[in-house]
mmCIF file with all atom_site columns, N, CA and C in Angstrom:
data_model
loop_
_atom_site.group_PDB
_atom_site.id
_atom_site.type_symbol
_atom_site.label_atom_id
_atom_site.label_alt_id
_atom_site.label_comp_id
_atom_site.label_asym_id
_atom_site.label_entity_id
_atom_site.label_seq_id
_atom_site.pdbx_PDB_ins_code
_atom_site.Cartn_x
_atom_site.Cartn_y
_atom_site.Cartn_z
_atom_site.occupancy
_atom_site.B_iso_or_equiv
_atom_site.pdbx_formal_charge
_atom_site.auth_seq_id
_atom_site.auth_comp_id
_atom_site.auth_asym_id
_atom_site.auth_atom_id
_atom_site.pdbx_PDB_model_num
ATOM 1   N N  . MET A 1 1  ? -123.411 12.402  147.533 1.00 0.00 ? 23 MET A N  1
ATOM 2   C CA . MET A 1 1  ? -123.610 11.007  147.805 1.00 0.00 ? 23 MET A CA 1
ATOM 3   C C  . MET A 1 1  ? -123.826 10.819  149.302 1.00 0.00 ? 23 MET A C  1
ATOM 4   N N  . GLY A 1 2  ? -124.727 9.931   149.607 1.00 0.00 ? 24 GLY A N  1
ATOM 5   C CA . GLY A 1 2  ? -125.079 9.699   150.990 1.00 0.00 ? 24 GLY A CA 1
ATOM 6   C C  . GLY A 1 2  ? -124.371 8.511   151.585 1.00 0.00 ? 24 GLY A C  1
ATOM 7   N N  . PRO A 1 3  ? -124.965 7.926   152.616 1.00 0.00 ? 25 PRO A N  1
ATOM 8   C CA . PRO A 1 3  ? -124.362 6.774   153.284 1.00 0.00 ? 25 PRO A CA 1
ATOM 9   C C  . PRO A 1 3  ? -124.360 5.528   152.394 1.00 0.00 ? 25 PRO A C  1
ATOM 10  N N  . ILE A 1 4  ? -123.541 4.556   152.787 1.00 0.00 ? 26 ILE A N  1
ATOM 11  C CA . ILE A 1 4  ? -123.454 3.298   152.055 1.00 0.00 ? 26 ILE A CA 1
ATOM 12  C C  . ILE A 1 4  ? -124.597 2.391   152.501 1.00 0.00 ? 26 ILE A C  1
ATOM 13  N N  . VAL A 1 5  ? -125.273 1.775   151.533 1.00 0.00 ? 27 VAL A N  1
ATOM 14  C CA . VAL A 1 5  ? -126.432 0.934   151.817 1.00 0.00 ? 27 VAL A CA 1
ATOM 15  C C  . VAL A 1 5  ? -126.222 -0.449  151.204 1.00 0.00 ? 27 VAL A C  1
ATOM 16  N N  . LEU A 1 6  ? -126.545 -1.470  151.980 1.00 0.00 ? 28 LEU A N  1
ATOM 17  C CA . LEU A 1 6  ? -126.562 -2.842  151.486 1.00 0.00 ? 28 LEU A CA 1
ATOM 18  C C  . LEU A 1 6  ? -128.029 -3.260  151.423 1.00 0.00 ? 28 LEU A C  1
ATOM 19  N N  . PHE A 1 7  ? -128.471 -3.789  150.305 1.00 0.00 ? 29 PHE A N  1
ATOM 20  C CA . PHE A 1 7  ? -129.889 -4.105  150.126 1.00 0.00 ? 29 PHE A CA 1
ATOM 21  C C  . PHE A 1 7  ? -130.050 -5.498  149.552 1.00 0.00 ? 29 PHE A C  1
ATOM 22  N N  . ASP A 1 8  ? -131.276 -5.996  149.572 1.00 0.00 ? 30 ASP A N  1
ATOM 23  C CA . ASP A 1 8  ? -131.552 -7.300  148.980 1.00 0.00 ? 30 ASP A CA 1
ATOM 24  C C  . ASP A 1 8  ? -132.561 -7.156  147.842 1.00 0.00 ? 30 ASP A C  1
ATOM 25  N N  . LYS A 1 9  ? -132.811 -8.259  147.178 1.00 0.00 ? 31 LYS A N  1
ATOM 26  C CA . LYS A 1 9  ? -133.676 -8.243  145.998 1.00 0.00 ? 31 LYS A CA 1
ATOM 27  C C  . LYS A 1 9  ? -135.104 -7.841  146.333 1.00 0.00 ? 31 LYS A C  1
ATOM 28  N N  . SER A 1 10 ? -135.604 -8.260  147.479 1.00 0.00 ? 32 SER A N  1
ATOM 29  C CA . SER A 1 10 ? -136.985 -7.917  147.841 1.00 0.00 ? 32 SER A CA 1
ATOM 30  C C  . SER A 1 10 ? -137.159 -6.413  148.012 1.00 0.00 ? 32 SER A C  1
ATOM 31  N N  . PHE A 1 11 ? -136.119 -5.724  148.481 1.00 0.00 ? 33 PHE A N  1
ATOM 32  C CA . PHE A 1 11 ? -136.191 -4.266  148.599 1.00 0.00 ? 33 PHE A CA 1
ATOM 33  C C  . PHE A 1 11 ? -136.310 -3.619  147.224 1.00 0.00 ? 33 PHE A C  1
ATOM 34  N N  . VAL A 1 12 ? -135.509 -4.084  146.285 1.00 0.00 ? 34 VAL A N  1
ATOM 35  C CA . VAL A 1 12 ? -135.540 -3.528  144.925 1.00 0.00 ? 34 VAL A CA 1
ATOM 36  C C  . VAL A 1 12 ? -136.887 -3.806  144.270 1.00 0.00 ? 34 VAL A C  1
ATOM 37  N N  . GLU A 1 13 ? -137.437 -4.995  144.475 1.00 0.00 ? 35 GLU A N  1
ATOM 38  C CA . GLU A 1 13 ? -138.737 -5.340  143.893 1.00 0.00 ? 35 GLU A CA 1
ATOM 39  C C  . GLU A 1 13 ? -139.851 -4.460  144.461 1.00 0.00 ? 35 GLU A C  1
ATOM 40  N N  . MET A 1 14 ? -139.706 -4.041  145.715 1.00 0.00 ? 36 MET A N  1
ATOM 41  C CA . MET A 1 14 ? -140.729 -3.229  146.368 1.00 0.00 ? 36 MET A CA 1
ATOM 42  C C  . MET A 1 14 ? -140.797 -1.809  145.788 1.00 0.00 ? 36 MET A C  1
ATOM 43  N N  . LEU A 1 15 ? -139.671 -1.295  145.310 1.00 0.00 ? 37 LEU A N  1
ATOM 44  C CA . LEU A 1 15 ? -139.615 0.079   144.810 1.00 0.00 ? 37 LEU A CA 1
ATOM 45  C C  . LEU A 1 15 ? -140.304 0.217   143.458 1.00 0.00 ? 37 LEU A C  1
ATOM 46  N N  . ASN A 1 16 ? -140.875 1.401   143.219 1.00 0.00 ? 38 ASN A N  1
ATOM 47  C CA . ASN A 1 16 ? -141.305 1.695   141.855 1.00 0.00 ? 38 ASN A CA 1
ATOM 48  C C  . ASN A 1 16 ? -140.111 2.326   141.139 1.00 0.00 ? 38 ASN A C  1
ATOM 49  N N  . VAL A 1 17 ? -140.220 2.577   139.860 1.00 0.00 ? 39 VAL A N  1
ATOM 50  C CA . VAL A 1 17 ? -139.086 3.055   139.071 1.00 0.00 ? 39 VAL A CA 1
ATOM 51  C C  . VAL A 1 17 ? -138.596 4.421   139.561 1.00 0.00 ? 39 VAL A C  1
ATOM 52  N N  . ASP A 1 18 ? -139.501 5.314   139.926 1.00 0.00 ? 40 ASP A N  1
ATOM 53  C CA . ASP A 1 18 ? -139.103 6.636   140.413 1.00 0.00 ? 40 ASP A CA 1
ATOM 54  C C  . ASP A 1 18 ? -138.378 6.544   141.750 1.00 0.00 ? 40 ASP A C  1
ATOM 55  N N  . GLU A 1 19 ? -138.871 5.708   142.651 1.00 0.00 ? 41 GLU A N  1
ATOM 56  C CA . GLU A 1 19 ? -138.214 5.524   143.946 1.00 0.00 ? 41 GLU A CA 1
ATOM 57  C C  . GLU A 1 19 ? -136.834 4.898   143.767 1.00 0.00 ? 41 GLU A C  1
ATOM 58  N N  . ALA A 1 20 ? -136.716 3.967   142.818 1.00 0.00 ? 42 ALA A N  1
ATOM 59  C CA . ALA A 1 20 ? -135.429 3.331   142.559 1.00 0.00 ? 42 ALA A CA 1
ATOM 60  C C  . ALA A 1 20 ? -134.413 4.349   142.044 1.00 0.00 ? 42 ALA A C  1
ATOM 61  N N  . ALA A 1 21 ? -134.830 5.256   141.182 1.00 0.00 ? 43 ALA A N  1
ATOM 62  C CA . ALA A 1 21 ? -133.932 6.287   140.670 1.00 0.00 ? 43 ALA A CA 1
ATOM 63  C C  . ALA A 1 21 ? -133.477 7.223   141.789 1.00 0.00 ? 43 ALA A C  1
ATOM 64  N N  . LEU A 1 22 ? -134.397 7.602   142.651 1.00 0.00 ? 44 LEU A N  1
ATOM 65  C CA . LEU A 1 22 ? -134.067 8.471   143.775 1.00 0.00 ? 44 LEU A CA 1
ATOM 66  C C  . LEU A 1 22 ? -133.116 7.760   144.739 1.00 0.00 ? 44 LEU A C  1
ATOM 67  N N  . PHE A 1 23 ? -133.394 6.509   145.034 1.00 0.00 ? 45 PHE A N  1
ATOM 68  C CA . PHE A 1 23 ? -132.529 5.704   145.893 1.00 0.00 ? 45 PHE A CA 1
ATOM 69  C C  . PHE A 1 23 ? -131.122 5.637   145.326 1.00 0.00 ? 45 PHE A C  1
ATOM 70  N N  . ASP A 1 24 ? -131.022 5.463   144.020 1.00 0.00 ? 46 ASP A N  1
ATOM 71  C CA . ASP A 1 24 ? -129.727 5.354   143.350 1.00 0.00 ? 46 ASP A CA 1
ATOM 72  C C  . ASP A 1 24 ? -128.903 6.619   143.520 1.00 0.00 ? 46 ASP A C  1
ATOM 73  N N  . PHE A 1 25 ? -129.520 7.778   143.464 1.00 0.00 ? 47 PHE A N  1
ATOM 74  C CA . PHE A 1 25 ? -128.775 9.028   143.525 1.00 0.00 ? 47 PHE A CA 1
ATOM 75  C C  . PHE A 1 25 ? -128.563 9.566   144.938 1.00 0.00 ? 47 PHE A C  1
ATOM 76  N N  . LEU A 1 26 ? -129.303 9.060   145.919 1.00 0.00 ? 48 LEU A N  1
ATOM 77  C CA . LEU A 1 26 ? -129.139 9.537   147.289 1.00 0.00 ? 48 LEU A CA 1
ATOM 78  C C  . LEU A 1 26 ? -128.169 8.695   148.118 1.00 0.00 ? 48 LEU A C  1
ATOM 79  N N  . TYR A 1 27 ? -127.904 7.463   147.680 1.00 0.00 ? 49 TYR A N  1
ATOM 80  C CA . TYR A 1 27 ? -127.078 6.563   148.470 1.00 0.00 ? 49 TYR A CA 1
ATOM 81  C C  . TYR A 1 27 ? -125.992 5.919   147.630 1.00 0.00 ? 49 TYR A C  1
ATOM 82  N N  . LEU A 1 28 ? -124.888 5.580   148.280 1.00 0.00 ? 50 LEU A N  1
ATOM 83  C CA . LEU A 1 28 ? -123.887 4.706   147.694 1.00 0.00 ? 50 LEU A CA 1
ATOM 84  C C  . LEU A 1 28 ? -124.366 3.292   147.977 1.00 0.00 ? 50 LEU A C  1
ATOM 85  N N  . THR A 1 29 ? -124.475 2.466   146.978 1.00 0.00 ? 51 THR A N  1
ATOM 86  C CA . THR A 1 29 ? -125.002 1.131   147.208 1.00 0.00 ? 51 THR A CA 1
ATOM 87  C C  . THR A 1 29 ? -123.920 0.082   147.032 1.00 0.00 ? 51 THR A C  1
ATOM 88  N N  . ASN A 1 30 ? -123.978 -0.909  147.902 1.00 0.00 ? 52 ASN A N  1
ATOM 89  C CA . ASN A 1 30 ? -123.052 -2.025  147.885 1.00 0.00 ? 52 ASN A CA 1
ATOM 90  C C  . ASN A 1 30 ? -123.826 -3.237  147.378 1.00 0.00 ? 52 ASN A C  1
ATOM 91  N N  . ILE A 1 31 ? -123.468 -3.722  146.205 1.00 0.00 ? 53 ILE A N  1
ATOM 92  C CA . ILE A 1 31 ? -124.163 -4.871  145.628 1.00 0.00 ? 53 ILE A CA 1
ATOM 93  C C  . ILE A 1 31 ? -123.405 -6.137  146.016 1.00 0.00 ? 53 ILE A C  1
ATOM 94  N N  . CYS A 1 32 ? -124.048 -6.950  146.839 1.00 0.00 ? 54 CYS A N  1
ATOM 95  C CA . CYS A 1 32 ? -123.395 -8.170  147.327 1.00 0.00 ? 54 CYS A CA 1
ATOM 96  C C  . CYS A 1 32 ? -123.625 -9.326  146.351 1.00 0.00 ? 54 CYS A C  1
ATOM 97  N N  . PRO A 1 33 ? -122.765 -10.332 146.399 1.00 0.00 ? 55 PRO A N  1
ATOM 98  C CA . PRO A 1 33 ? -122.922 -11.484 145.501 1.00 0.00 ? 55 PRO A CA 1
ATOM 99  C C  . PRO A 1 33 ? -124.264 -12.206 145.671 1.00 0.00 ? 55 PRO A C  1
ATOM 100 N N  . MET A 1 34 ? -124.832 -12.203 146.870 1.00 0.00 ? 56 MET A N  1
ATOM 101 C CA . MET A 1 34 ? -126.109 -12.877 147.105 1.00 0.00 ? 56 MET A CA 1
ATOM 102 C C  . MET A 1 34 ? -127.226 -12.234 146.282 1.00 0.00 ? 56 MET A C  1
ATOM 103 N N  . PHE A 1 35 ? -127.177 -10.916 146.099 1.00 0.00 ? 57 PHE A N  1
ATOM 104 C CA . PHE A 1 35 ? -128.172 -10.230 145.279 1.00 0.00 ? 57 PHE A CA 1
ATOM 105 C C  . PHE A 1 35 ? -128.139 -10.780 143.855 1.00 0.00 ? 57 PHE A C  1
ATOM 106 N N  . LEU A 1 36 ? -126.949 -10.904 143.310 1.00 0.00 ? 58 LEU A N  1
ATOM 107 C CA . LEU A 1 36 ? -126.818 -11.423 141.943 1.00 0.00 ? 58 LEU A CA 1
ATOM 108 C C  . LEU A 1 36 ? -127.274 -12.875 141.864 1.00 0.00 ? 58 LEU A C  1
ATOM 109 N N  . THR A 1 37 ? -126.977 -13.660 142.897 1.00 0.00 ? 59 THR A N  1
ATOM 110 C CA . THR A 1 37 ? -127.411 -15.056 142.938 1.00 0.00 ? 59 THR A CA 1
ATOM 111 C C  . THR A 1 37 ? -128.931 -15.156 142.963 1.00 0.00 ? 59 THR A C  1
ATOM 112 N N  . GLU A 1 38 ? -129.571 -14.291 143.748 1.00 0.00 ? 60 GLU A N  1
ATOM 113 C CA . GLU A 1 38 ? -131.039 -14.302 143.823 1.00 0.00 ? 60 GLU A CA 1
ATOM 114 C C  . GLU A 1 38 ? -131.667 -13.936 142.483 1.00 0.00 ? 60 GLU A C  1
ATOM 115 N N  . VAL A 1 39 ? -131.089 -12.969 141.803 1.00 0.00 ? 61 VAL A N  1
ATOM 116 C CA . VAL A 1 39 ? -131.630 -12.569 140.502 1.00 0.00 ? 61 VAL A CA 1
ATOM 117 C C  . VAL A 1 39 ? -131.452 -13.697 139.482 1.00 0.00 ? 61 VAL A C  1
ATOM 118 N N  . LEU A 1 40 ? -130.290 -14.325 139.487 1.00 0.00 ? 62 LEU A N  1
ATOM 119 C CA . LEU A 1 40 ? -130.062 -15.443 138.568 1.00 0.00 ? 62 LEU A CA 1
ATOM 120 C C  . LEU A 1 40 ? -130.989 -16.617 138.880 1.00 0.00 ? 62 LEU A C  1
ATOM 121 N N  . ALA A 1 41 ? -131.302 -16.809 140.153 1.00 0.00 ? 63 ALA A N  1
ATOM 122 C CA . ALA A 1 41 ? -132.221 -17.890 140.534 1.00 0.00 ? 63 ALA A CA 1
ATOM 123 C C  . ALA A 1 41 ? -133.619 -17.651 139.975 1.00 0.00 ? 63 ALA A C  1
ATOM 124 N N  . ASP A 1 42 ? -133.990 -16.388 139.795 1.00 0.00 ? 64 ASP A N  1
ATOM 125 C CA . ASP A 1 42 ? -135.297 -16.087 139.204 1.00 0.00 ? 64 ASP A CA 1
ATOM 126 C C  . ASP A 1 42 ? -135.420 -16.635 137.786 1.00 0.00 ? 64 ASP A C  1
ATOM 127 N N  . LEU A 1 43 ? -134.299 -16.751 137.092 1.00 0.00 ? 65 LEU A N  1
ATOM 128 C CA . LEU A 1 43 ? -134.331 -17.307 135.741 1.00 0.00 ? 65 LEU A CA 1
ATOM 129 C C  . LEU A 1 43 ? -134.627 -18.806 135.753 1.00 0.00 ? 65 LEU A C  1
ATOM 130 N N  . GLU A 1 44 ? -134.393 -19.460 136.877 1.00 0.00 ? 66 GLU A N  1
ATOM 131 C CA . GLU A 1 44 ? -134.636 -20.895 136.994 1.00 0.00 ? 66 GLU A CA 1
ATOM 132 C C  . GLU A 1 44 ? -136.046 -21.215 137.474 1.00 0.00 ? 66 GLU A C  1
ATOM 133 N N  . LYS A 1 45 ? -136.757 -20.225 138.011 1.00 0.00 ? 67 LYS A N  1
ATOM 134 C CA . LYS A 1 45 ? -138.101 -20.450 138.547 1.00 0.00 ? 67 LYS A CA 1
ATOM 135 C C  . LYS A 1 45 ? -139.092 -20.780 137.431 1.00 0.00 ? 67 LYS A C  1
ATOM 136 N N  . GLU A 1 46 ? -140.131 -21.479 137.823 1.00 0.00 ? 68 GLU A N  1
ATOM 137 C CA . GLU A 1 46 ? -141.229 -21.702 136.884 1.00 0.00 ? 68 GLU A CA 1
ATOM 138 C C  . GLU A 1 46 ? -141.966 -20.372 136.710 1.00 0.00 ? 68 GLU A C  1
ATOM 139 N N  . PRO A 1 47 ? -142.265 -19.984 135.490 1.00 0.00 ? 69 PRO A N  1
ATOM 140 C CA . PRO A 1 47 ? -142.950 -18.707 135.282 1.00 0.00 ? 69 PRO A CA 1
ATOM 141 C C  . PRO A 1 47 ? -144.372 -18.732 135.838 1.00 0.00 ? 69 PRO A C  1
ATOM 142 N N  . SER A 1 48 ? -144.791 -17.604 136.384 1.00 0.00 ? 70 SER A N  1
ATOM 143 C CA . SER A 1 48 ? -146.165 -17.497 136.869 1.00 0.00 ? 70 SER A CA 1
ATOM 144 C C  . SER A 1 48 ? -147.086 -17.205 135.688 1.00 0.00 ? 70 SER A C  1
ATOM 145 N N  . GLU A 1 49 ? -148.359 -17.181 135.945 1.00 0.00 ? 71 GLU A N  1
ATOM 146 C CA . GLU A 1 49 ? -149.318 -16.915 134.866 1.00 0.00 ? 71 GLU A CA 1
ATOM 147 C C  . GLU A 1 49 ? -149.245 -15.472 134.380 1.00 0.00 ? 71 GLU A C  1
ATOM 148 N N  . GLN A 1 50 ? -148.829 -14.565 135.271 1.00 0.00 ? 72 GLN A N  1
ATOM 149 C CA . GLN A 1 50 ? -148.839 -13.145 134.907 1.00 0.00 ? 72 GLN A CA 1
ATOM 150 C C  . GLN A 1 50 ? -147.528 -12.667 134.301 1.00 0.00 ? 72 GLN A C  1
ATOM 151 N N  . ARG A 1 51 ? -146.384 -13.181 134.809 1.00 0.00 ? 73 ARG A N  1
ATOM 152 C CA . ARG A 1 51 ? -145.091 -12.667 134.346 1.00 0.00 ? 73 ARG A CA 1
ATOM 153 C C  . ARG A 1 51 ? -144.144 -13.807 133.990 1.00 0.00 ? 73 ARG A C  1
ATOM 154 N N  . THR A 1 52 ? -143.391 -13.600 132.944 1.00 0.00 ? 74 THR A N  1
ATOM 155 C CA . THR A 1 52 ? -142.389 -14.590 132.550 1.00 0.00 ? 74 THR A CA 1
ATOM 156 C C  . THR A 1 52 ? -141.128 -14.389 133.381 1.00 0.00 ? 74 THR A C  1
ATOM 157 N N  . ARG A 1 53 ? -140.246 -15.355 133.329 1.00 0.00 ? 75 ARG A N  1
ATOM 158 C CA . ARG A 1 53 ? -138.967 -15.244 134.051 1.00 0.00 ? 75 ARG A CA 1
ATOM 159 C C  . ARG A 1 53 ? -138.178 -14.034 133.578 1.00 0.00 ? 75 ARG A C  1
ATOM 160 N N  . GLU A 1 54 ? -138.159 -13.840 132.277 1.00 0.00 ? 76 GLU A N  1
ATOM 161 C CA . GLU A 1 54 ? -137.412 -12.726 131.708 1.00 0.00 ? 76 GLU A CA 1
ATOM 162 C C  . GLU A 1 54 ? -137.977 -11.385 132.165 1.00 0.00 ? 76 GLU A C  1
ATOM 163 N N  . LYS A 1 55 ? -139.294 -11.289 132.279 1.00 0.00 ? 77 LYS A N  1
ATOM 164 C CA . LYS A 1 55 ? -139.946 -10.062 132.724 1.00 0.00 ? 77 LYS A CA 1
ATOM 165 C C  . LYS A 1 55 ? -139.595 -9.754  134.184 1.00 0.00 ? 77 LYS A C  1
ATOM 166 N N  . ILE A 1 56 ? -139.575 -10.791 135.028 1.00 0.00 ? 78 ILE A N  1
ATOM 167 C CA . ILE A 1 56 ? -139.223 -10.604 136.434 1.00 0.00 ? 78 ILE A CA 1
ATOM 168 C C  . ILE A 1 56 ? -137.798 -10.071 136.561 1.00 0.00 ? 78 ILE A C  1
ATOM 169 N N  . VAL A 1 57 ? -136.863 -10.695 135.856 1.00 0.00 ? 79 VAL A N  1
ATOM 170 C CA . VAL A 1 57 ? -135.465 -10.271 135.918 1.00 0.00 ? 79 VAL A CA 1
ATOM 171 C C  . VAL A 1 57 ? -135.288 -8.886  135.296 1.00 0.00 ? 79 VAL A C  1
ATOM 172 N N  . ALA A 1 58 ? -135.987 -8.599  134.216 1.00 0.00 ? 80 ALA A N  1
ATOM 173 C CA . ALA A 1 58 ? -135.897 -7.283  133.588 1.00 0.00 ? 80 ALA A CA 1
ATOM 174 C C  . ALA A 1 58 ? -136.409 -6.191  134.520 1.00 0.00 ? 80 ALA A C  1
ATOM 175 N N  . ASP A 1 59 ? -137.476 -6.463  135.267 1.00 0.00 ? 81 ASP A N  1
ATOM 176 C CA . ASP A 1 59 ? -138.002 -5.484  136.223 1.00 0.00 ? 81 ASP A CA 1
ATOM 177 C C  . ASP A 1 59 ? -136.995 -5.193  137.328 1.00 0.00 ? 81 ASP A C  1
ATOM 178 N N  . VAL A 1 60 ? -136.358 -6.236  137.842 1.00 0.00 ? 82 VAL A N  1
ATOM 179 C CA . VAL A 1 60 ? -135.344 -6.036  138.886 1.00 0.00 ? 82 VAL A CA 1
ATOM 180 C C  . VAL A 1 60 ? -134.144 -5.279  138.314 1.00 0.00 ? 82 VAL A C  1
ATOM 181 N N  . ALA A 1 61 ? -133.716 -5.632  137.114 1.00 0.00 ? 83 ALA A N  1
ATOM 182 C CA . ALA A 1 61 ? -132.570 -4.962  136.489 1.00 0.00 ? 83 ALA A CA 1
ATOM 183 C C  . ALA A 1 61 ? -132.850 -3.487  136.251 1.00 0.00 ? 83 ALA A C  1
ATOM 184 N N  . ARG A 1 62 ? -134.074 -3.162  135.860 1.00 0.00 ? 84 ARG A N  1
ATOM 185 C CA . ARG A 1 62 ? -134.436 -1.769  135.605 1.00 0.00 ? 84 ARG A CA 1
ATOM 186 C C  . ARG A 1 62 ? -134.340 -0.933  136.881 1.00 0.00 ? 84 ARG A C  1
ATOM 187 N N  . LYS A 1 63 ? -134.630 -1.545  138.023 1.00 0.00 ? 85 LYS A N  1
ATOM 188 C CA . LYS A 1 63 ? -134.659 -0.815  139.290 1.00 0.00 ? 85 LYS A CA 1
ATOM 189 C C  . LYS A 1 63 ? -133.352 -0.908  140.083 1.00 0.00 ? 85 LYS A C  1
ATOM 190 N N  . THR A 1 64 ? -132.444 -1.778  139.670 1.00 0.00 ? 86 THR A N  1
ATOM 191 C CA . THR A 1 64 ? -131.195 -1.947  140.413 1.00 0.00 ? 86 THR A CA 1
ATOM 192 C C  . THR A 1 64 ? -130.331 -0.697  140.278 1.00 0.00 ? 86 THR A C  1
ATOM 193 N N  . PRO A 1 65 ? -129.854 -0.170  141.405 1.00 0.00 ? 87 PRO A N  1
ATOM 194 C CA . PRO A 1 65 ? -129.008 1.033   141.354 1.00 0.00 ? 87 PRO A CA 1
ATOM 195 C C  . PRO A 1 65 ? -127.759 0.793   140.513 1.00 0.00 ? 87 PRO A C  1
ATOM 196 N N  . SER A 1 66 ? -127.371 1.809   139.745 1.00 0.00 ? 88 SER A N  1
ATOM 197 C CA . SER A 1 66 ? -126.184 1.649   138.911 1.00 0.00 ? 88 SER A CA 1
ATOM 198 C C  . SER A 1 66 ? -125.243 2.854   138.968 1.00 0.00 ? 88 SER A C  1
ATOM 199 N N  . ALA A 1 67 ? -125.758 4.042   139.240 1.00 0.00 ? 89 ALA A N  1
ATOM 200 C CA . ALA A 1 67 ? -124.924 5.250   139.198 1.00 0.00 ? 89 ALA A CA 1
ATOM 201 C C  . ALA A 1 67 ? -123.883 5.286   140.309 1.00 0.00 ? 89 ALA A C  1
ATOM 202 N N  . HIS A 1 68 ? -124.272 4.937   141.508 1.00 0.00 ? 90 HIS A N  1
ATOM 203 C CA . HIS A 1 68 ? -123.363 4.973   142.656 1.00 0.00 ? 90 HIS A CA 1
ATOM 204 C C  . HIS A 1 68 ? -123.294 3.598   143.308 1.00 0.00 ? 90 HIS A C  1
ATOM 205 N N  . SER A 1 69 ? -123.146 2.563   142.497 1.00 0.00 ? 91 SER A N  1
ATOM 206 C CA . SER A 1 69 ? -123.118 1.191   143.002 1.00 0.00 ? 91 SER A CA 1
ATOM 207 C C  . SER A 1 69 ? -121.734 0.593   142.848 1.00 0.00 ? 91 SER A C  1
ATOM 208 N N  . TYR A 1 70 ? -121.372 -0.198  143.821 1.00 0.00 ? 92 TYR A N  1
ATOM 209 C CA . TYR A 1 70 ? -120.070 -0.841  143.809 1.00 0.00 ? 92 TYR A CA 1
ATOM 210 C C  . TYR A 1 70 ? -120.234 -2.287  144.283 1.00 0.00 ? 92 TYR A C  1
ATOM 211 N N  . PRO A 1 71 ? -119.483 -3.217  143.682 1.00 0.00 ? 93 PRO A N  1
ATOM 212 C CA . PRO A 1 71 ? -119.597 -4.609  144.121 1.00 0.00 ? 93 PRO A CA 1
ATOM 213 C C  . PRO A 1 71 ? -118.948 -4.792  145.486 1.00 0.00 ? 93 PRO A C  1
ATOM 214 N N  . ASN A 1 72 ? -119.457 -5.753  146.221 1.00 0.00 ? 94 ASN A N  1
ATOM 215 C CA . ASN A 1 72 ? -118.892 -6.090  147.518 1.00 0.00 ? 94 ASN A CA 1
ATOM 216 C C  . ASN A 1 72 ? -117.577 -6.801  147.291 1.00 0.00 ? 94 ASN A C  1
ATOM 217 N N  . ARG A 1 73 ? -116.544 -6.360  147.962 1.00 0.00 ? 95 ARG A N  1
ATOM 218 C CA . ARG A 1 73 ? -115.226 -6.988  147.813 1.00 0.00 ? 95 ARG A CA 1
ATOM 219 C C  . ARG A 1 73 ? -114.915 -7.801  149.046 1.00 0.00 ? 95 ARG A C  1
ATOM 220 N N  . PRO A 1 74 ? -114.334 -8.995  148.845 1.00 0.00 ? 96 PRO A N  1
ATOM 221 C CA . PRO A 1 74 ? -113.989 -9.841  150.002 1.00 0.00 ? 96 PRO A CA 1
ATOM 222 C C  . PRO A 1 74 ? -112.827 -9.280  150.791 1.00 0.00 ? 96 PRO A C  1
#
């Protein structure tokens, strides 16, 4: 396991699935409450012509690190 990383939703959206998997296994990730708030806010957005709200959130969820991820504690 590598260094601890704090990231935002735009970083996760930028990654492809392979890069997200590699990121997950090379770093310890700290998932902050703002990340979860941003993802939940995507469910409230008006859907674009190309992707539905559910598709946007599913794409972010698929790429969100899970193996070495820990929630941010106050």
